[in-house]
PDB file of C-alpha atoms in Angstrom:
ATOM      1  CA  MET A1415      64.586 -83.677 149.420  1.00  0.00           C
ATOM      2  CA  SER A1416      64.982 -80.402 151.922  1.00  0.00           C
ATOM      3  CA  VAL A1417      64.039 -77.244 149.829  1.00  0.00           C
ATOM      4  CA  PHE A1418      66.825 -74.803 150.256  1.00  0.00           C
ATOM      5  CA  ALA A1419      66.120 -72.374 146.828  1.00  0.00           C
ATOM      6  CA  ASP A1420      62.821 -71.738 145.793  1.00  0.00           C
ATOM      7  CA  LEU A1421      63.141 -70.484 142.468  1.00  0.00           C
ATOM      8  CA  HIS A1422      59.741 -70.263 141.364  1.00  0.00           C
ATOM      9  CA  VAL A1423      57.339 -67.981 143.439  1.00  0.00           C
ATOM     10  CA  HIS A1424      54.578 -65.391 141.940  1.00  0.00           C
ATOM     11  CA  THR A1425      53.662 -62.194 143.978  1.00  0.00           C
ATOM     12  CA  THR A1426      50.559 -59.713 143.958  1.00  0.00           C
ATOM     13  CA  ASN A1427      53.145 -57.967 140.958  1.00  0.00           C
ATOM     14  CA  SER A1428      51.256 -60.404 138.650  1.00  0.00           C
ATOM     15  CA  ASP A1429      48.807 -63.209 139.991  1.00  0.00           C
ATOM     16  CA  GLY A1430      50.250 -63.849 143.301  1.00  0.00           C
ATOM     17  CA  GLU A1431      48.856 -63.665 146.328  1.00  0.00           C
ATOM     18  CA  MET A1432      51.752 -62.535 148.987  1.00  0.00           C
ATOM     19  CA  THR A1433      53.581 -58.954 148.906  1.00  0.00           C
ATOM     20  CA  LEU A1434      56.796 -58.826 148.379  1.00  0.00           C
ATOM     21  CA  SER A1435      57.441 -57.913 152.309  1.00  0.00           C
ATOM     22  CA  GLU A1436      55.706 -60.857 153.050  1.00  0.00           C
ATOM     23  CA  VAL A1437      57.895 -63.405 151.140  1.00  0.00           C
ATOM     24  CA  PRO A1438      60.774 -63.629 153.746  1.00  0.00           C
ATOM     25  CA  ALA A1439      58.053 -65.034 156.785  1.00  0.00           C
ATOM     26  CA  ALA A1440      56.905 -67.202 153.937  1.00  0.00           C
ATOM     27  CA  ALA A1441      60.208 -68.525 153.254  1.00  0.00           C
ATOM     28  CA  ARG A1442      61.146 -69.005 156.973  1.00  0.00           C
ATOM     29  CA  ASP A1443      57.817 -70.885 157.570  1.00  0.00           C
ATOM     30  CA  ALA A1444      58.880 -73.218 154.985  1.00  0.00           C
ATOM     31  CA  GLY A1445      62.829 -73.801 155.895  1.00  0.00           C
ATOM     32  CA  VAL A1446      63.598 -72.271 152.683  1.00  0.00           C
ATOM     33  CA  SER A1447      66.795 -69.846 151.905  1.00  0.00           C
ATOM     34  CA  VAL A1448      66.649 -68.691 149.000  1.00  0.00           C
ATOM     35  CA  VAL A1449      63.782 -67.475 146.738  1.00  0.00           C
ATOM     36  CA  ALA A1450      63.616 -66.517 143.070  1.00  0.00           C
ATOM     37  CA  ILE A1451      60.868 -63.767 142.116  1.00  0.00           C
ATOM     38  CA  THR A1452      59.426 -64.929 138.854  1.00  0.00           C
ATOM     39  CA  ASP A1453      56.197 -62.805 138.051  1.00  0.00           C
ATOM     40  CA  HIS A1454      54.211 -63.225 135.180  1.00  0.00           C
ATOM     41  CA  ASP A1455      55.387 -60.791 131.995  1.00  0.00           C
ATOM     42  CA  ARG A1456      56.739 -58.315 134.922  1.00  0.00           C
ATOM     43  CA  LEU A1457      59.709 -57.373 136.469  1.00  0.00           C
ATOM     44  CA  HIS A1458      59.407 -56.329 139.843  1.00  0.00           C
ATOM     45  CA  PRO A1459      59.489 -52.936 140.938  1.00  0.00           C
ATOM     46  CA  GLU A1460      61.423 -53.343 144.500  1.00  0.00           C
ATOM     47  CA  LEU A1461      63.681 -55.524 143.263  1.00  0.00           C
ATOM     48  CA  PRO A1462      66.510 -53.010 141.824  1.00  0.00           C
ATOM     49  CA  THR A1463      69.225 -55.674 141.741  1.00  0.00           C
ATOM     50  CA  PRO A1464      69.691 -59.366 140.265  1.00  0.00           C
ATOM     51  CA  VAL A1465      69.880 -60.803 144.027  1.00  0.00           C
ATOM     52  CA  THR A1466      69.119 -58.695 146.937  1.00  0.00           C
ATOM     53  CA  ALA A1467      69.488 -60.160 150.781  1.00  0.00           C
ATOM     54  CA  PHE A1468      66.393 -59.029 152.753  1.00  0.00           C
ATOM     55  CA  GLU A1469      65.149 -59.883 155.925  1.00  0.00           C
ATOM     56  CA  GLY A1470      67.516 -62.488 156.096  1.00  0.00           C
ATOM     57  CA  VAL A1471      66.451 -64.387 152.993  1.00  0.00           C
ATOM     58  CA  THR A1472      68.118 -64.191 149.656  1.00  0.00           C
ATOM     59  CA  VAL A1473      65.798 -63.065 147.052  1.00  0.00           C
ATOM     60  CA  VAL A1474      66.519 -62.925 143.301  1.00  0.00           C
ATOM     61  CA  HIS A1475      65.048 -61.192 140.617  1.00  0.00           C
ATOM     62  CA  GLY A1476      63.576 -63.363 137.920  1.00  0.00           C
ATOM     63  CA  ILE A1477      60.661 -63.415 135.409  1.00  0.00           C
ATOM     64  CA  GLU A1478      58.299 -65.736 133.793  1.00  0.00           C
ATOM     65  CA  LEU A1479      57.950 -64.935 130.133  1.00  0.00           C
ATOM     66  CA  ARG A1480      54.869 -66.680 127.774  1.00  0.00           C
ATOM     67  CA  VAL A1481      56.686 -66.704 124.400  1.00  0.00           C
ATOM     68  CA  GLU A1482      55.549 -68.897 121.229  1.00  0.00           C
ATOM     69  CA  PRO A1483      57.646 -70.854 119.296  1.00  0.00           C
ATOM     70  CA  GLU A1484      56.802 -70.705 115.505  1.00  0.00           C
ATOM     71  CA  ASP A1485      55.635 -74.671 115.644  1.00  0.00           C
ATOM     72  CA  SER A1486      54.424 -75.625 118.391  1.00  0.00           C
ATOM     73  CA  GLU A1487      52.497 -74.851 121.466  1.00  0.00           C
ATOM     74  CA  ARG A1488      53.419 -71.523 123.628  1.00  0.00           C
ATOM     75  CA  VAL A1489      55.396 -72.717 126.462  1.00  0.00           C
ATOM     76  CA  ASP A1490      56.606 -70.548 129.538  1.00  0.00           C
ATOM     77  CA  LEU A1491      60.258 -69.086 130.036  1.00  0.00           C
ATOM     78  CA  LEU A1492      62.340 -68.287 133.293  1.00  0.00           C
ATOM     79  CA  GLY A1493      64.706 -65.709 133.360  1.00  0.00           C
ATOM     80  CA  TYR A1494      67.148 -65.413 136.820  1.00  0.00           C
ATOM     81  CA  GLY A1495      69.288 -62.815 137.441  1.00  0.00           C
ATOM     82  CA  VAL A1496      67.444 -59.932 135.697  1.00  0.00           C
ATOM     83  CA  THR A1497      69.284 -56.592 134.819  1.00  0.00           C
ATOM     84  CA  PRO A1498      66.738 -54.969 132.678  1.00  0.00           C
ATOM     85  CA  THR A1499      67.684 -53.704 129.397  1.00  0.00           C
ATOM     86  CA  PRO A1500      65.211 -50.986 126.954  1.00  0.00           C
ATOM     87  CA  ASP A1501      64.288 -53.906 124.738  1.00  0.00           C
ATOM     88  CA  LEU A1502      63.030 -56.047 127.464  1.00  0.00           C
ATOM     89  CA  VAL A1503      61.543 -53.335 128.956  1.00  0.00           C
ATOM     90  CA  ASP A1504      59.871 -52.051 125.876  1.00  0.00           C
ATOM     91  CA  GLU A1505      58.647 -55.404 125.471  1.00  0.00           C
ATOM     92  CA  LEU A1506      57.245 -55.752 128.818  1.00  0.00           C
ATOM     93  CA  ASP A1507      55.189 -53.041 128.154  1.00  0.00           C
ATOM     94  CA  ARG A1508      54.080 -53.862 125.158  1.00  0.00           C
ATOM     95  CA  ILE A1509      53.068 -57.695 126.859  1.00  0.00           C
ATOM     96  CA  GLN A1510      51.109 -55.406 129.464  1.00  0.00           C
ATOM     97  CA  THR A1511      49.377 -53.405 127.628  1.00  0.00           C
ATOM     98  CA  ASP A1512      47.842 -56.328 125.602  1.00  0.00           C
ATOM     99  CA  ARG A1513      47.251 -57.844 129.168  1.00  0.00           C
ATOM    100  CA  LYS A1514      44.939 -54.763 130.295  1.00  0.00           C
ATOM    101  CA  GLU A1515      42.754 -55.443 127.341  1.00  0.00           C
ATOM    102  CA  ARG A1516      42.686 -58.556 127.136  1.00  0.00           C
ATOM    103  CA  GLY A1517      41.396 -58.438 131.138  1.00  0.00           C
ATOM    104  CA  ARG A1518      39.167 -55.680 130.552  1.00  0.00           C
ATOM    105  CA  ARG A1519      37.357 -58.189 127.669  1.00  0.00           C
ATOM    106  CA  ILE A1520      37.520 -61.561 129.768  1.00  0.00           C
ATOM    107  CA  ILE A1521      35.774 -59.669 132.741  1.00  0.00           C
ATOM    108  CA  GLU A1522      33.143 -58.291 130.618  1.00  0.00           C
ATOM    109  CA  ASN A1523      32.699 -61.610 128.809  1.00  0.00           C
ATOM    110  CA  VAL A1524      32.327 -63.163 132.175  1.00  0.00           C
ATOM    111  CA  GLU A1525      29.863 -60.432 133.199  1.00  0.00           C
ATOM    112  CA  ASP A1526      27.838 -60.908 130.266  1.00  0.00           C
ATOM    113  CA  HIS A1527      27.924 -64.639 130.299  1.00  0.00           C
ATOM    114  CA  LEU A1528      26.769 -64.897 133.947  1.00  0.00           C
ATOM    115  CA  GLY A1529      24.570 -61.893 133.950  1.00  0.00           C
ATOM    116  CA  ILE A1530      26.897 -60.121 137.045  1.00  0.00           C
ATOM    117  CA  ASP A1531      28.606 -57.223 138.399  1.00  0.00           C
ATOM    118  CA  LEU A1532      32.329 -58.344 139.384  1.00  0.00           C
ATOM    119  CA  GLU A1533      34.094 -56.013 141.494  1.00  0.00           C
ATOM    120  CA  ILE A1534      37.535 -55.922 139.810  1.00  0.00           C
ATOM    121  CA  GLU A1535      38.894 -53.890 136.988  1.00  0.00           C
ATOM    122  CA  ALA A1536      41.483 -54.193 134.341  1.00  0.00           C
ATOM    123  CA  ARG A1537      45.253 -53.164 134.952  1.00  0.00           C
ATOM    124  CA  GLU A1538      48.868 -53.921 134.089  1.00  0.00           C
ATOM    125  CA  GLY A1539      49.611 -57.794 135.929  1.00  0.00           C
ATOM    126  CA  LEU A1540      46.037 -58.964 135.991  1.00  0.00           C
ATOM    127  CA  GLY A1541      46.108 -62.546 135.010  1.00  0.00           C
ATOM    128  CA  ARG A1542      43.300 -64.567 134.847  1.00  0.00           C
ATOM    129  CA  PRO A1543      43.427 -66.282 138.135  1.00  0.00           C
ATOM    130  CA  HIS A1544      42.266 -62.878 139.394  1.00  0.00           C
ATOM    131  CA  VAL A1545      39.304 -62.951 137.356  1.00  0.00           C
ATOM    132  CA  ALA A1546      38.650 -66.217 138.167  1.00  0.00           C
ATOM    133  CA  ARG A1547      38.755 -65.472 142.261  1.00  0.00           C
ATOM    134  CA  ALA A1548      36.766 -62.380 141.896  1.00  0.00           C
ATOM    135  CA  VAL A1549      33.969 -65.203 140.165  1.00  0.00           C
ATOM    136  CA  VAL A1550      34.171 -67.027 143.645  1.00  0.00           C
ATOM    137  CA  ASP A1551      33.966 -63.993 145.469  1.00  0.00           C
ATOM    138  CA  SER A1552      30.869 -62.650 144.102  1.00  0.00           C
ATOM    139  CA  PRO A1553      27.740 -62.839 145.918  1.00  0.00           C
ATOM    140  CA  GLU A1554      26.557 -63.444 142.737  1.00  0.00           C
ATOM    141  CA  SER A1555      28.015 -66.268 141.681  1.00  0.00           C
ATOM    142  CA  ASP A1556      27.562 -69.993 142.386  1.00  0.00           C
ATOM    143  CA  TYR A1557      31.645 -70.720 141.549  1.00  0.00           C
ATOM    144  CA  ASP A1558      33.105 -72.153 145.151  1.00  0.00           C
ATOM    145  CA  GLU A1559      36.193 -73.026 143.072  1.00  0.00           C
ATOM    146  CA  VAL A1560      38.752 -71.172 141.345  1.00  0.00           C
ATOM    147  CA  GLY A1561      39.123 -74.242 138.980  1.00  0.00           C
ATOM    148  CA  ASP A1562      35.495 -74.736 138.453  1.00  0.00           C
ATOM    149  CA  VAL A1563      35.495 -71.306 136.854  1.00  0.00           C
ATOM    150  CA  PHE A1564      38.905 -72.163 134.348  1.00  0.00           C
ATOM    151  CA  ASP A1565      36.954 -75.043 133.395  1.00  0.00           C
ATOM    152  CA  ASP A1566      33.255 -73.555 132.424  1.00  0.00           C
ATOM    153  CA  LEU A1567      34.203 -70.061 131.642  1.00  0.00           C
ATOM    154  CA  ILE A1568      37.975 -68.873 131.248  1.00  0.00           C
ATOM    155  CA  GLY A1569      39.827 -71.641 130.573  1.00  0.00           C
ATOM    156  CA  ASP A1570      41.429 -71.777 126.940  1.00  0.00           C
ATOM    157  CA  ASP A1571      38.614 -73.459 125.168  1.00  0.00           C
ATOM    158  CA  GLY A1572      36.149 -71.368 127.214  1.00  0.00           C
ATOM    159  CA  PRO A1573      32.876 -69.094 125.697  1.00  0.00           C
ATOM    160  CA  CYS A1574      34.951 -66.140 127.763  1.00  0.00           C
ATOM    161  CA  PHE A1575      38.619 -66.857 126.782  1.00  0.00           C
ATOM    162  CA  VAL A1576      40.086 -64.407 125.078  1.00  0.00           C
ATOM    163  CA  ALA A1577      43.748 -65.119 123.899  1.00  0.00           C
ATOM    164  CA  ARG A1578      47.479 -62.986 123.730  1.00  0.00           C
ATOM    165  CA  ASP A1579      49.187 -61.814 121.860  1.00  0.00           C
ATOM    166  CA  VAL A1580      52.763 -63.236 122.957  1.00  0.00           C
ATOM    167  CA  THR A1581      55.744 -62.541 122.262  1.00  0.00           C
ATOM    168  CA  SER A1582      57.603 -65.623 119.590  1.00  0.00           C
ATOM    169  CA  PHE A1583      60.192 -67.826 121.103  1.00  0.00           C
ATOM    170  CA  GLU A1584      63.357 -66.753 119.213  1.00  0.00           C
ATOM    171  CA  ARG A1585      62.753 -63.161 120.597  1.00  0.00           C
ATOM    172  CA  GLY A1586      62.265 -64.016 124.005  1.00  0.00           C
ATOM    173  CA  VAL A1587      64.599 -65.891 124.219  1.00  0.00           C
ATOM    174  CA  GLU A1588      66.964 -63.193 122.934  1.00  0.00           C
ATOM    175  CA  LEU A1589      65.127 -60.897 125.121  1.00  0.00           C
ATOM    176  CA  LEU A1590      65.696 -62.542 128.506  1.00  0.00           C
ATOM    177  CA  SER A1591      69.931 -63.458 127.518  1.00  0.00           C
ATOM    178  CA  ASP A1592      70.765 -60.078 126.701  1.00  0.00           C
ATOM    179  CA  ALA A1593      68.877 -58.907 130.609  1.00  0.00           C
ATOM    180  CA  CYS A1594      69.223 -62.251 132.489  1.00  0.00           C
ATOM    181  CA  GLY A1595      72.554 -64.615 134.091  1.00  0.00           C
ATOM    182  CA  LEU A1596      70.202 -68.085 132.931  1.00  0.00           C
ATOM    183  CA  VAL A1597      67.282 -68.838 130.834  1.00  0.00           C
ATOM    184  CA  GLY A1598      65.217 -72.053 131.224  1.00  0.00           C
ATOM    185  CA  LEU A1599      62.516 -73.339 130.612  1.00  0.00           C
ATOM    186  CA  ALA A1600      59.547 -73.869 133.321  1.00  0.00           C
ATOM    187  CA  HIS A1601      57.329 -77.101 133.927  1.00  0.00           C
ATOM    188  CA  PRO A1602      58.011 -79.208 130.846  1.00  0.00           C
ATOM    189  CA  TYR A1603      55.362 -81.666 131.616  1.00  0.00           C
ATOM    190  CA  ARG A1604      52.499 -79.002 132.234  1.00  0.00           C
ATOM    191  CA  TYR A1605      52.664 -78.726 128.311  1.00  0.00           C
ATOM    192  CA  ASP A1606      50.063 -80.856 125.638  1.00  0.00           C
ATOM    193  CA  ASP A1607      53.376 -82.317 124.262  1.00  0.00           C
ATOM    194  CA  PRO A1608      55.982 -82.019 127.130  1.00  0.00           C
ATOM    195  CA  GLU A1609      58.730 -83.766 124.474  1.00  0.00           C
ATOM    196  CA  THR A1610      58.558 -81.189 121.870  1.00  0.00           C
ATOM    197  CA  ALA A1611      58.619 -78.622 124.527  1.00  0.00           C
ATOM    198  CA  LEU A1612      61.677 -80.513 125.436  1.00  0.00           C
ATOM    199  CA  GLU A1613      63.305 -79.618 122.526  1.00  0.00           C
ATOM    200  CA  LEU A1614      63.166 -75.835 122.543  1.00  0.00           C
ATOM    201  CA  THR A1615      65.722 -76.677 125.664  1.00  0.00           C
ATOM    202  CA  ARG A1616      69.081 -76.881 123.201  1.00  0.00           C
ATOM    203  CA  HIS A1617      68.371 -73.405 122.808  1.00  0.00           C
ATOM    204  CA  LEU A1618      68.500 -72.478 126.566  1.00  0.00           C
ATOM    205  CA  ASP A1619      70.578 -72.777 129.470  1.00  0.00           C
ATOM    206  CA  ALA A1620      68.492 -74.760 132.230  1.00  0.00           C
ATOM    207  CA  VAL A1621      65.128 -76.241 132.805  1.00  0.00           C
ATOM    208  CA  GLU A1622      62.595 -76.668 135.665  1.00  0.00           C
ATOM    209  CA  ARG A1623      64.264 -80.288 137.040  1.00  0.00           C
ATOM    210  CA  TYR A1624      62.094 -80.316 139.919  1.00  0.00           C
ATOM    211  CA  TYR A1625      58.276 -78.653 140.177  1.00  0.00           C
ATOM    212  CA  PRO A1626      54.663 -79.937 142.214  1.00  0.00           C
ATOM    213  CA  TYR A1627      52.789 -81.627 139.443  1.00  0.00           C
ATOM    214  CA  GLY A1628      50.373 -82.963 141.482  1.00  0.00           C
ATOM    215  CA  GLU A1629      50.963 -86.432 140.043  1.00  0.00           C
ATOM    216  CA  GLU A1630      53.639 -88.649 139.172  1.00  0.00           C
ATOM    217  CA  THR A1631      55.336 -87.922 136.016  1.00  0.00           C
ATOM    218  CA  ASP A1632      58.819 -89.797 134.404  1.00  0.00           C
ATOM    219  CA  PRO A1633      61.820 -87.329 135.303  1.00  0.00           C
ATOM    220  CA  ARG A1634      64.328 -89.253 132.553  1.00  0.00           C
ATOM    221  CA  PRO A1635      62.905 -87.025 129.334  1.00  0.00           C
ATOM    222  CA  VAL A1636      64.198 -83.689 131.756  1.00  0.00           C
ATOM    223  CA  GLU A1637      67.155 -85.481 132.838  1.00  0.00           C
ATOM    224  CA  ARG A1638      68.145 -86.696 129.110  1.00  0.00           C
ATOM    225  CA  ALA A1639      67.521 -82.917 128.289  1.00  0.00           C
ATOM    226  CA  ILE A1640      69.772 -81.792 130.697  1.00  0.00           C
ATOM    227  CA  VAL A1641      72.855 -84.484 129.694  1.00  0.00           C
ATOM    228  CA  ASP A1642      72.117 -83.208 126.124  1.00  0.00           C
ATOM    229  CA  HIS A1643      72.194 -80.146 126.209  1.00  0.00           C
ATOM    230  CA  ASP A1644      74.378 -78.997 129.540  1.00  0.00           C
ATOM    231  CA  LEU A1645      71.599 -77.969 131.076  1.00  0.00           C
ATOM    232  CA  ILE A1646      71.168 -76.531 134.902  1.00  0.00           C
ATOM    233  CA  PRO A1647      68.750 -78.008 136.535  1.00  0.00           C
ATOM    234  CA  THR A1648      66.387 -75.375 138.581  1.00  0.00           C
ATOM    235  CA  GLY A1649      63.462 -75.853 140.381  1.00  0.00           C
ATOM    236  CA  GLY A1650      60.354 -74.111 142.616  1.00  0.00           C
ATOM    237  CA  SER A1651      56.967 -74.680 143.837  1.00  0.00           C
ATOM    238  CA  ASP A1652      55.069 -71.904 141.285  1.00  0.00           C
ATOM    239  CA  ALA A1653      53.587 -70.558 144.507  1.00  0.00           C
ATOM    240  CA  HIS A1654      50.627 -67.833 143.815  1.00  0.00           C
ATOM    241  CA  ASP A1655      49.892 -68.637 147.692  1.00  0.00           C
ATOM    242  CA  ASP A1656      52.096 -67.724 150.694  1.00  0.00           C
ATOM    243  CA  GLN A1657      53.224 -71.838 150.524  1.00  0.00           C
ATOM    244  CA  LEU A1658      56.733 -72.005 149.805  1.00  0.00           C
ATOM    245  CA  GLY A1659      59.332 -75.111 149.701  1.00  0.00           C
ATOM    246  CA  LYS A1660      56.744 -77.421 147.345  1.00  0.00           C
ATOM    247  CA  ALA A1661      59.686 -78.065 145.301  1.00  0.00           C
ATOM    248  CA  GLY A1662      63.236 -76.093 144.489  1.00  0.00           C
ATOM    249  CA  LEU A1663      67.119 -77.172 144.814  1.00  0.00           C
ATOM    250  CA  SER A1664      68.934 -78.627 147.746  1.00  0.00           C
ATOM    251  CA  LYS A1665      72.025 -76.256 148.637  1.00  0.00           C
ATOM    252  CA  PRO A1666      73.897 -77.866 146.806  1.00  0.00           C
ATOM    253  CA  GLU A1667      72.198 -77.835 143.643  1.00  0.00           C
ATOM    254  CA  TYR A1668      71.596 -74.257 144.430  1.00  0.00           C
ATOM    255  CA  ARG A1669      75.430 -73.620 144.815  1.00  0.00           C
ATOM    256  CA  HIS A1670      75.508 -75.016 141.199  1.00  0.00           C
ATOM    257  CA  PHE A1671      72.861 -72.443 139.849  1.00  0.00           C
ATOM    258  CA  ARG A1672      74.507 -69.526 141.398  1.00  0.00           C
ATOM    259  CA  SER A1673      77.928 -70.447 139.885  1.00  0.00           C
ATOM    260  CA  SER A1674      76.125 -70.476 136.648  1.00  0.00           C
ATOM    261  CA  VAL A1675      74.057 -67.454 137.339  1.00  0.00           C
ATOM    262  CA  ASN A1676      76.739 -65.530 138.647  1.00  0.00           C
ATOM    263  CA  LEU A1677      74.877 -63.911 140.919  1.00  0.00           C
TER     264      LEU A1677
END
């Protein structure tokens, strides 16, 4: 399928490698006409409206928000067509303060564990991928792959891991529903219990139907959820680099999405 709309892309505003100004060229290189910027727990300050025409590419202002359901593992929500509300801005400010402190503690843990000095400082928007890249880039480190840093050091069970204080699922849905045109579940097969994650979609508008998992997945549970809960299918590459279009919506599917978001 030709990808017309890649609705899951990150920039340097969170843990991506592209600046917003670099997105249109990457989209054109991939033959993509629409990109949704969905930075982690942050709104993009250079996207003042829910949708923007930017150098010939349609850019949808979105967000990816980590939330914690009461009785299951943490999941990620995707909000599309953002018009910021004071409550959402306040919660994101709280999250970024927590992320900055968490980043500082992870950096200190890694430096102590490896006995090296990383050339990185805690800041808003900092994520574990930034720390992992700093480890790989350090001449004092023996690590060559970001994935190995996660596996050995900063993954959820790693010796340098620090947990985050995330928003509850109910509060996250409320905040995003007030600020966004559409709220959906991101990458359902990335969770330890996809079935339980998909049950949460009864409270949402959408689900990420297309995603580059890197392995074969059974689409039937997602398709059942779409039918059972009248969901809008979304999709995207989850790009943290400049390689767009690995997954997303066709032109007709994007039209359905856009009419549902009222962009």
